[in-house]
Amino acid sequence: MSLAHPSELIAFLDQIDAAPRKSLSQNFLIDANILQKIVKLAGIDKHDQVLEIGPGPGALTQELLKAEARVIAIEKDLKFARALPRLQVDGRLQTYEADFLKFPICEHLEKLAPMKVVANLPYHITTPIIERLCDHFSLFSSAWIMVQKELADRMTAHPGTKEMSSFTIFLQTYCKPTLALKVSRHCFFPVPKVDSCVMRLDFHPPRVDKPKSFLALVRRAFQQRRKMLRSTLSIQQEPFATKRPESLSYEDWLVVYHLINEKSGPIDPSAYT
Ligand code: SAM
């Protein structure tokens, strides 16, 4: 069965008495070419342990198994999770019926590290999923994740653009994000309102000693993005005092962080939440 073929996907949904659920962001990939490209771009082979978040009917799962990877698939929708064992090949597929945001990552995944993440993510919780991956950066070498184009733009934003956000800085603290592939909305069923992109994230240890403290400061400034840093962060030193948060590069933020640390001592993240 080719789940990338719309009529076969619909037949499968009928068979398990399921219909795409908006509340779980169920827009399924129905383009075989895109599925193959993702697996190829990620360089998946028999040495890889892959975490797939939200396998759904299993089109991407099938492709990962075909590339001989070991796949850990975490799916919240019971109907899909219970149907996944049908795709089993040589014991390489392990399925968890679970909400990824509550899944005990260390308990189940630590022994498989370093893993690659390959997933067409549920769009309503993309940001918390990425934050969780970053919190466990040491378990993952890279991630190849489908996200909405608007989020991809924020992930790769340059200083001075309106796409620049605290999320941009957060991400660069834990990984190097790059655009891997643009994907039209017409490659999904049902067709979503937005186009998508596959983003590649290469994880690394945090670029600062106390990332939580550093990021609390960045978020504080972005909460009032039209205001200058002298009013949001009480910083007096030029050229930063009269700048707005979106105009700062990552290196600028490091300088601002150290200036504030020197003046006021270590920053308490809870003071900024
Ligand atoms: N991988 C499939 C594909 O490419 O066609 C489905 C992708 S669909 C965009 C997102 C999937 O994530 C759905 O199967 C949905 O049920 C699942 N999902 C939604 N929220 C989830 C959560 N909190 N934890 C795990 N899976 C979730």
Coordinates of C-alpha atoms and ligand atoms in Angstrom, one line a residue:
M1 CA 0.0 0.0 0.0
S2 CA 1.4 3.4 -1.0
L3 CA 0.1 5.9 1.7
A4 CA 1.5 8.7 -0.5
H5 CA -1.3 8.0 -3.0
P6 CA -4.4 10.0 -2.0
S7 CA -6.9 7.2 -2.9
E8 CA -4.9 4.6 -1.0
L9 CA -4.5 6.9 2.0
I10 CA -8.3 7.5 2.0
A11 CA -9.0 3.8 1.8
F12 CA -6.6 3.3 4.8
L13 CA -8.4 6.0 6.8
D14 CA -11.7 4.3 6.1
Q15 CA -10.3 1.0 7.1
I16 CA -9.3 2.2 10.5
D17 CA -12.4 4.4 10.8
A18 CA -10.4 7.7 11.0
A19 CA -10.6 11.1 9.4
P20 CA -8.0 13.9 9.5
R21 CA -8.3 15.8 12.8
K22 CA -7.6 19.5 12.7
S23 CA -7.0 19.6 16.5
L24 CA -4.0 17.3 16.0
S25 CA -2.7 19.2 12.8
Q26 CA -3.3 16.1 10.7
N27 CA -2.2 17.1 7.2
F28 CA -0.6 14.1 5.7
L29 CA 2.2 14.1 3.1
I30 CA 0.9 12.6 -0.2
D31 CA 3.9 13.3 -2.4
A32 CA 6.2 10.2 -2.7
N33 CA 8.9 12.4 -4.3
I34 CA 9.0 14.7 -1.2
L35 CA 9.0 11.7 1.2
Q36 CA 12.0 10.2 -0.6
K37 CA 13.8 13.5 -0.8
I38 CA 13.5 14.1 3.0
V39 CA 15.0 10.7 3.8
K40 CA 17.8 11.2 1.2
L41 CA 18.6 14.7 2.5
A42 CA 18.8 13.4 6.0
G43 CA 21.3 10.8 4.8
I44 CA 19.3 8.0 6.5
D45 CA 20.9 4.5 6.4
K46 CA 21.1 1.3 8.4
H47 CA 23.3 2.9 11.0
D48 CA 20.7 5.5 12.0
Q49 CA 18.4 5.6 15.0
V50 CA 15.5 7.9 14.0
L51 CA 13.0 9.6 16.2
E52 CA 9.8 10.3 14.2
I53 CA 7.3 12.6 16.0
G54 CA 3.7 12.2 14.7
P55 CA 4.0 9.3 12.2
G56 CA 0.2 9.4 11.5
P57 CA -0.7 6.8 8.9
G58 CA 3.0 6.1 8.4
A59 CA 4.1 7.3 4.9
L60 CA 7.3 8.8 6.2
T61 CA 7.8 5.9 8.6
Q62 CA 7.7 3.4 5.7
E63 CA 10.3 5.4 3.8
L64 CA 12.6 5.5 6.9
L65 CA 12.2 1.8 7.3
K66 CA 13.0 1.2 3.6
A67 CA 16.3 3.1 4.2
E68 CA 17.0 0.4 6.8
A69 CA 16.9 2.8 9.8
R70 CA 15.7 1.9 13.3
V71 CA 12.6 4.0 13.9
I72 CA 11.1 5.2 17.2
A73 CA 7.7 6.6 16.4
I74 CA 5.7 8.6 18.9
E75 CA 2.0 9.2 17.9
K76 CA -0.7 10.8 20.1
D77 CA -3.7 9.6 18.0
L78 CA -4.6 6.2 19.2
K79 CA -6.1 5.0 15.9
F80 CA -2.9 5.7 14.1
A81 CA -0.6 4.5 16.8
R82 CA -2.4 1.2 17.0
A83 CA -2.2 0.7 13.3
L84 CA 1.6 1.3 13.0
P85 CA 2.8 -2.2 13.9
R86 CA 1.5 -3.3 10.5
L87 CA 4.6 -1.5 9.0
Q88 CA 7.1 -3.5 11.1
V89 CA 10.2 -4.7 9.3
D90 CA 12.9 -6.9 11.1
G91 CA 11.9 -5.5 14.5
R92 CA 13.3 -2.1 13.5
L93 CA 10.1 -0.1 14.3
Q94 CA 9.2 0.8 17.9
T95 CA 5.9 2.6 18.4
Y96 CA 4.8 4.7 21.4
E97 CA 1.2 5.8 21.8
A98 CA 2.0 9.1 23.5
D99 CA 2.0 12.9 23.5
F100 CA 5.5 13.9 22.6
L101 CA 5.3 16.9 24.9
K102 CA 4.8 14.5 27.9
F103 CA 7.0 11.6 26.7
P104 CA 9.8 10.7 29.1
I105 CA 12.6 11.3 26.6
C106 CA 15.6 10.5 28.8
E107 CA 14.1 7.2 30.0
H108 CA 13.4 5.9 26.5
L109 CA 15.8 7.6 24.2
E110 CA 19.1 8.1 26.1
K111 CA 20.3 4.6 25.3
L112 CA 19.8 5.2 21.5
A113 CA 21.7 8.5 21.3
P114 CA 22.9 10.0 19.1
M115 CA 19.6 10.0 17.2
K116 CA 18.4 11.9 14.1
V117 CA 14.9 13.4 14.2
V118 CA 12.9 13.1 11.0
A119 CA 9.3 14.4 11.2
N120 CA 6.4 16.2 9.6
L121 CA 5.5 18.0 12.7
P122 CA 2.0 18.8 14.1
Y123 CA 2.0 22.6 13.4
H124 CA 0.0 23.7 16.4
I125 CA 2.8 22.6 18.8
T126 CA 5.9 23.0 16.6
T127 CA 7.6 25.5 18.9
P128 CA 7.2 23.5 22.1
I129 CA 8.4 20.4 20.3
I130 CA 11.5 22.2 19.0
E131 CA 12.1 23.6 22.5
R132 CA 12.0 20.1 23.9
L133 CA 14.5 18.8 21.4
C134 CA 16.8 21.7 22.2
D135 CA 16.5 20.9 26.0
H136 CA 17.8 17.4 25.1
F137 CA 20.3 18.6 22.5
S138 CA 22.9 16.0 23.6
L139 CA 20.7 13.1 22.5
F140 CA 20.3 14.3 18.9
S141 CA 22.8 14.9 16.1
S142 CA 20.4 16.6 13.7
A143 CA 16.7 17.1 13.0
W144 CA 15.0 17.2 9.6
I145 CA 11.6 18.7 10.4
M146 CA 8.7 19.9 8.3
V147 CA 7.4 23.3 9.6
Q148 CA 5.2 26.1 8.3
K149 CA 7.0 28.5 6.0
E150 CA 6.3 31.4 8.4
L151 CA 8.1 29.6 11.2
A152 CA 11.0 28.6 8.9
D153 CA 11.4 32.3 8.1
R154 CA 11.6 33.1 11.8
M155 CA 14.1 30.3 12.3
T156 CA 16.5 31.7 9.8
A157 CA 15.8 35.4 10.2
H158 CA 18.5 38.1 9.9
P159 CA 18.9 41.0 12.2
G160 CA 17.0 44.1 11.1
T161 CA 14.0 42.1 9.7
K162 CA 10.5 41.7 11.1
E163 CA 10.9 37.9 11.2
M164 CA 13.7 38.3 13.8
S165 CA 12.3 37.1 17.2
S166 CA 13.3 35.7 20.5
F167 CA 12.7 32.2 19.0
T168 CA 15.5 32.9 16.4
I169 CA 17.9 33.6 19.2
F170 CA 16.7 30.7 21.2
L171 CA 17.3 28.3 18.3
Q172 CA 20.8 29.6 17.5
T173 CA 21.7 28.9 21.2
Y174 CA 21.3 25.2 20.7
C175 CA 21.7 24.5 16.9
K176 CA 22.5 25.7 13.5
P177 CA 19.2 26.0 11.5
T178 CA 19.2 25.8 7.7
L179 CA 16.5 25.6 5.1
A180 CA 16.7 22.1 3.4
L181 CA 13.6 22.0 1.2
K182 CA 10.6 24.1 0.2
V183 CA 7.3 22.1 0.1
S184 CA 4.1 23.3 -1.5
R185 CA 0.8 23.1 0.4
H186 CA -0.5 20.9 -2.4
C187 CA 1.8 18.0 -1.3
F188 CA -0.6 17.5 1.7
F189 CA -4.0 16.0 2.3
P190 CA -6.1 17.8 3.3
V191 CA -4.5 20.9 1.8
P192 CA -3.4 23.3 4.6
K193 CA -3.6 27.1 4.3
V194 CA 0.1 27.6 4.3
D195 CA 3.2 26.3 2.5
S196 CA 5.9 24.4 4.3
C197 CA 9.6 23.9 4.6
V198 CA 11.9 21.1 5.7
M199 CA 14.4 22.6 8.2
R200 CA 17.7 21.0 9.1
L201 CA 18.9 21.6 12.6
D202 CA 22.4 20.7 13.6
F203 CA 22.6 20.5 17.4
H204 CA 25.5 21.7 19.5
P205 CA 26.1 22.5 23.2
P206 CA 24.6 25.9 24.2
R207 CA 26.6 28.9 23.1
V208 CA 26.3 30.5 26.6
D209 CA 27.0 29.2 30.1
K210 CA 23.5 29.9 31.5
P211 CA 21.2 29.6 28.5
K212 CA 18.0 30.0 30.6
S213 CA 19.2 33.2 32.1
F214 CA 20.4 34.5 28.7
L215 CA 17.2 33.7 26.9
A216 CA 15.0 35.2 29.7
L217 CA 16.8 38.5 29.0
V218 CA 16.3 38.2 25.2
R219 CA 12.5 37.4 25.7
R220 CA 12.1 40.3 28.0
A221 CA 13.4 42.7 25.3
F222 CA 11.2 41.1 22.5
Q223 CA 8.1 41.3 24.7
Q224 CA 8.2 45.1 23.8
R225 CA 9.9 44.9 20.5
R226 CA 9.1 48.5 19.5
K227 CA 11.0 49.8 22.6
M228 CA 14.7 50.5 22.9
L229 CA 16.9 48.4 25.1
R230 CA 17.6 51.3 27.5
S231 CA 13.9 51.1 28.5
T232 CA 13.3 47.4 28.4
L233 CA 16.7 46.3 29.9
S234 CA 17.9 49.5 31.5
I235 CA 21.1 49.3 29.5
Q236 CA 22.9 52.6 29.1
Q237 CA 25.9 51.6 26.9
E238 CA 25.8 52.6 23.2
P239 CA 25.4 51.4 20.6
F240 CA 22.9 49.0 22.4
A241 CA 20.9 51.5 24.5
T242 CA 19.1 53.0 21.5
K243 CA 18.6 49.8 19.6
R244 CA 15.5 47.7 19.3
P245 CA 15.8 44.0 19.9
E246 CA 15.2 42.9 16.3
S247 CA 18.2 44.8 15.1
L248 CA 20.7 42.8 17.3
S249 CA 22.8 39.9 16.0
Y250 CA 23.5 36.9 18.1
E251 CA 27.0 38.3 18.9
D252 CA 25.4 41.6 20.0
W253 CA 23.1 39.7 22.4
L254 CA 26.1 38.0 23.9
V255 CA 27.7 41.4 24.6
V256 CA 24.5 42.8 26.0
Y257 CA 24.2 39.8 28.3
H258 CA 27.7 40.2 29.6
L259 CA 27.4 43.9 30.1
I260 CA 24.2 43.4 32.2
N261 CA 25.8 40.5 34.1
E262 CA 28.8 42.6 35.0
K263 CA 26.7 45.5 36.1
S264 CA 24.0 43.7 38.1
G265 CA 25.4 40.2 38.7
P266 CA 23.9 36.9 37.3
I267 CA 20.4 37.3 35.8
D268 CA 17.6 35.5 37.5
P269 CA 15.4 34.0 34.7
S270 CA 12.3 34.1 37.0
A271 CA 12.7 37.9 37.2
Y272 CA 11.9 38.0 33.5
T273 CA 9.0 35.6 33.2
Ligands
SAM1 N1 3.9 11.9 9.5 C1 2.6 11.9 8.9 C2 2.7 12.4 7.5 O1 3.8 13.0 7.2 O2 1.8 12.3 6.7 C3 1.6 12.8 9.7 C4 2.1 14.2 10.0 S1 0.8 15.2 10.6 C5 1.3 16.8 10.1 C6 1.2 15.4 12.3 C7 1.0 14.1 13.2 O3 1.4 14.4 14.5 C8 -0.4 13.6 13.2 O4 -0.4 12.2 13.0 C9 -0.9 13.8 14.6 O5 -1.8 12.9 15.1 C10 0.4 13.8 15.4 N2 0.4 14.5 16.7 C11 -0.3 15.6 17.0 N3 0.0 16.0 18.2 C12 0.9 15.1 18.7 C13 1.6 15.0 20.0 N4 1.4 15.9 21.0 N5 2.5 14.0 20.1 C14 2.7 13.1 19.1 N6 2.1 13.2 17.9 C15 1.2 14.2 17.7

